[in-house]
Short mmCIF file of C-alpha atoms in Angstrom, two decimals:
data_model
loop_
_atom_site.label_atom_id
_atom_site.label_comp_id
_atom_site.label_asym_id
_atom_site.label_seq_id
_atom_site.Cartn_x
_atom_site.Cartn_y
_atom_site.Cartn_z
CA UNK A 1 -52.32 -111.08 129.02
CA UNK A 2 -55.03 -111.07 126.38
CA UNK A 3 -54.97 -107.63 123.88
CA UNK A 4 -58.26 -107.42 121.85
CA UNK A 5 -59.51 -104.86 119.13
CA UNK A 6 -62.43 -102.71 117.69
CA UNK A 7 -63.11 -101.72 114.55
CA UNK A 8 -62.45 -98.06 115.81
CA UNK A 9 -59.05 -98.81 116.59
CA UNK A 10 -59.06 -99.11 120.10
CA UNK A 11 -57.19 -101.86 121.90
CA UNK A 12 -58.13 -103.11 125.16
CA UNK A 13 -55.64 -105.36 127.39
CA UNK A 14 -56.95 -107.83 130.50
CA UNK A 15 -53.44 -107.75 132.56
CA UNK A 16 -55.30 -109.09 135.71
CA UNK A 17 -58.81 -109.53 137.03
CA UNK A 18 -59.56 -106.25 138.97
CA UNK A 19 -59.15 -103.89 135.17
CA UNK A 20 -58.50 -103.88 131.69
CA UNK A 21 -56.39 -101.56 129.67
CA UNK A 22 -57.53 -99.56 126.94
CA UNK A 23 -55.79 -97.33 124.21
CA UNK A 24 -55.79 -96.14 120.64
CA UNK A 25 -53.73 -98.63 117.91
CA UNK A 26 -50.68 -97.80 116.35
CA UNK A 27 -53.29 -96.97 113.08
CA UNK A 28 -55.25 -94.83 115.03
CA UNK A 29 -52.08 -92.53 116.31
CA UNK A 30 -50.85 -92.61 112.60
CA UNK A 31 -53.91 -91.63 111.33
CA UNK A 32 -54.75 -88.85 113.78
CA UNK A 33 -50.86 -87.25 113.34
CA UNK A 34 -49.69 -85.47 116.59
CA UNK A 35 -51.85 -86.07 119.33
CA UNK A 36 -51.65 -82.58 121.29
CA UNK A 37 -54.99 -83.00 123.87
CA UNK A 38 -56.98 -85.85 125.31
CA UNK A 39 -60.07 -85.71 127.32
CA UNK A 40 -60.11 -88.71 129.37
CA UNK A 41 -63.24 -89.90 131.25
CA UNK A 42 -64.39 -89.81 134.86
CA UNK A 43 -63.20 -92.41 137.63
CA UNK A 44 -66.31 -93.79 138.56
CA UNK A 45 -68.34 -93.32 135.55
CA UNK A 46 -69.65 -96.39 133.53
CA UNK A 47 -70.38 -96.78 130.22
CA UNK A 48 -72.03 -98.80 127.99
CA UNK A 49 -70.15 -100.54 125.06
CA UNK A 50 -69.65 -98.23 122.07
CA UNK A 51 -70.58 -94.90 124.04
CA UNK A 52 -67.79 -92.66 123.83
CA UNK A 53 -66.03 -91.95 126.41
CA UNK A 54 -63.43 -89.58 125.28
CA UNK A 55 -61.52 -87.35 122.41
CA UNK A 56 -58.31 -86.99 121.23
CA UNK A 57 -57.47 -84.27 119.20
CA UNK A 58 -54.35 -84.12 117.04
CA UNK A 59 -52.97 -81.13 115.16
CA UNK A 60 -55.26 -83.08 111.70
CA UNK A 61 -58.60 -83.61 113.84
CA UNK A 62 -60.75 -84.50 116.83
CA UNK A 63 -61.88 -88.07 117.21
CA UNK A 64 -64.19 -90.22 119.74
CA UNK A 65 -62.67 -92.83 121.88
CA UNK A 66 -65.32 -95.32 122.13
CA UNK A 67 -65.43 -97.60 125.13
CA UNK A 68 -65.15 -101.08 123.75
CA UNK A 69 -66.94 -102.96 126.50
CA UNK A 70 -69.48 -102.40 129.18
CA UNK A 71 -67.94 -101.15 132.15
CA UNK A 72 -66.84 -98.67 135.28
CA UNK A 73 -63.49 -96.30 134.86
CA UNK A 74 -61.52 -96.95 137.90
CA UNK A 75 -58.01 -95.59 136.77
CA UNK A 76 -57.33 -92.99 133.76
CA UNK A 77 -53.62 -92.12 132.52
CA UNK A 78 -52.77 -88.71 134.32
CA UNK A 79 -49.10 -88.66 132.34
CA UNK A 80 -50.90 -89.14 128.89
CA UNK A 81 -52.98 -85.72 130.13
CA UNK A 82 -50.20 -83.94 131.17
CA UNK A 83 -48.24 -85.43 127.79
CA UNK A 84 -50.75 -85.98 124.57
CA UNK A 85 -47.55 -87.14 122.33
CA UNK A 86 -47.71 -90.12 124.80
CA UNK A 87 -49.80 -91.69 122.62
CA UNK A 88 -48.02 -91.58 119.88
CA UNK A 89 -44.67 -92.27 121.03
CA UNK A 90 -45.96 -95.28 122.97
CA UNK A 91 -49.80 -96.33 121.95
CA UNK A 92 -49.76 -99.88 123.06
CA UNK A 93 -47.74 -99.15 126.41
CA UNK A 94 -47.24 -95.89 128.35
CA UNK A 95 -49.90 -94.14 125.94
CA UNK A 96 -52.95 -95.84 127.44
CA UNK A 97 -55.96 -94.23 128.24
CA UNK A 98 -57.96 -95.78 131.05
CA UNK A 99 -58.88 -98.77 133.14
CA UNK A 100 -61.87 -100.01 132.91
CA UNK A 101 -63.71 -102.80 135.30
CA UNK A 102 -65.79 -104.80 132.91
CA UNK A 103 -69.26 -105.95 133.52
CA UNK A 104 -69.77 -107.84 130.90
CA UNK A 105 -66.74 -110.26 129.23
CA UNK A 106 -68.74 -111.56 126.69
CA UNK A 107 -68.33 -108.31 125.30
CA UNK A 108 -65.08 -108.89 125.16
CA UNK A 109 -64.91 -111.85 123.64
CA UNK A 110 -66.94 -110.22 120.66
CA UNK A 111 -63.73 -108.32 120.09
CA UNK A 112 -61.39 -109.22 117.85
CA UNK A 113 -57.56 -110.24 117.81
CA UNK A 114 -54.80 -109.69 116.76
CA UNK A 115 -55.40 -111.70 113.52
CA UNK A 116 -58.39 -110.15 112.87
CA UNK A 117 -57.15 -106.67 113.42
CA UNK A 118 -54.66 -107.01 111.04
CA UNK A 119 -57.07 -108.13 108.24
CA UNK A 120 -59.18 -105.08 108.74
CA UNK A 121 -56.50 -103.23 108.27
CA UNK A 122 -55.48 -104.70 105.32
CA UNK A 123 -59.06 -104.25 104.13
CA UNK A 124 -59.38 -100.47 104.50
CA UNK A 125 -56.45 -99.89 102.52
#
């Protein structure tokens, strides 16, 4: 299992070879506050890297979900729609947002880890 990150605080997971996970970070929930509404993508559609390809709004604010590689949905989170606060309570696990089928890896292995995430982190502050 390999997690990776984007600057926009979106984490994406390869668990097998078919899909890869993707979600907002732990700073992304805390930032946003209560997430009460998220508008996940169509299965089916494909994006490019960076397009967004969702919102999630929070009781603070509205904010893009960028798609953080080139690829086609094939799976979105139906119990994060029916319960926003999902992604709060459980970013990195039962709070994901979507599958995606990637068409490109070396986009993924742009990304960074979990290393890297932290320092960025540590440099916004």
């Amino acid at each position: 299992m390999t997690t990776k990150y984007t600057t926009e605080h979106e984490w994406i997971n390869i668990e097998d070879h078919d899909a890869a996970v993707v979600g907002i970070t732990h700073h992304a929930q805390e930032a946003l506050g209560d997430v009460v509404f998220v508008d996940l993508p169509e299965v089916g559609k494909t994006f490019a890297k960076g397009e967004v390809s969702g919102v999630v709004e929070s009781v603070k604010a509205a904010a893009d979900l960028y798609m953080p590689v080139s690829g086609e949905v094939v799976e979105v989170n139906e119990d994060l729609r029916n319960d926003p606060s999902l992604a709060n309570t459980d970013p990195l696990g039962n709070g994901w947002f979507f599958k995606v089928r990637i068409t490109n890896m070396a986009e993924f292995d742009e990304l960074m880890d979990g290393p890297a995430y932290d320092a960025l982190l540590k440099s916004e502050k």
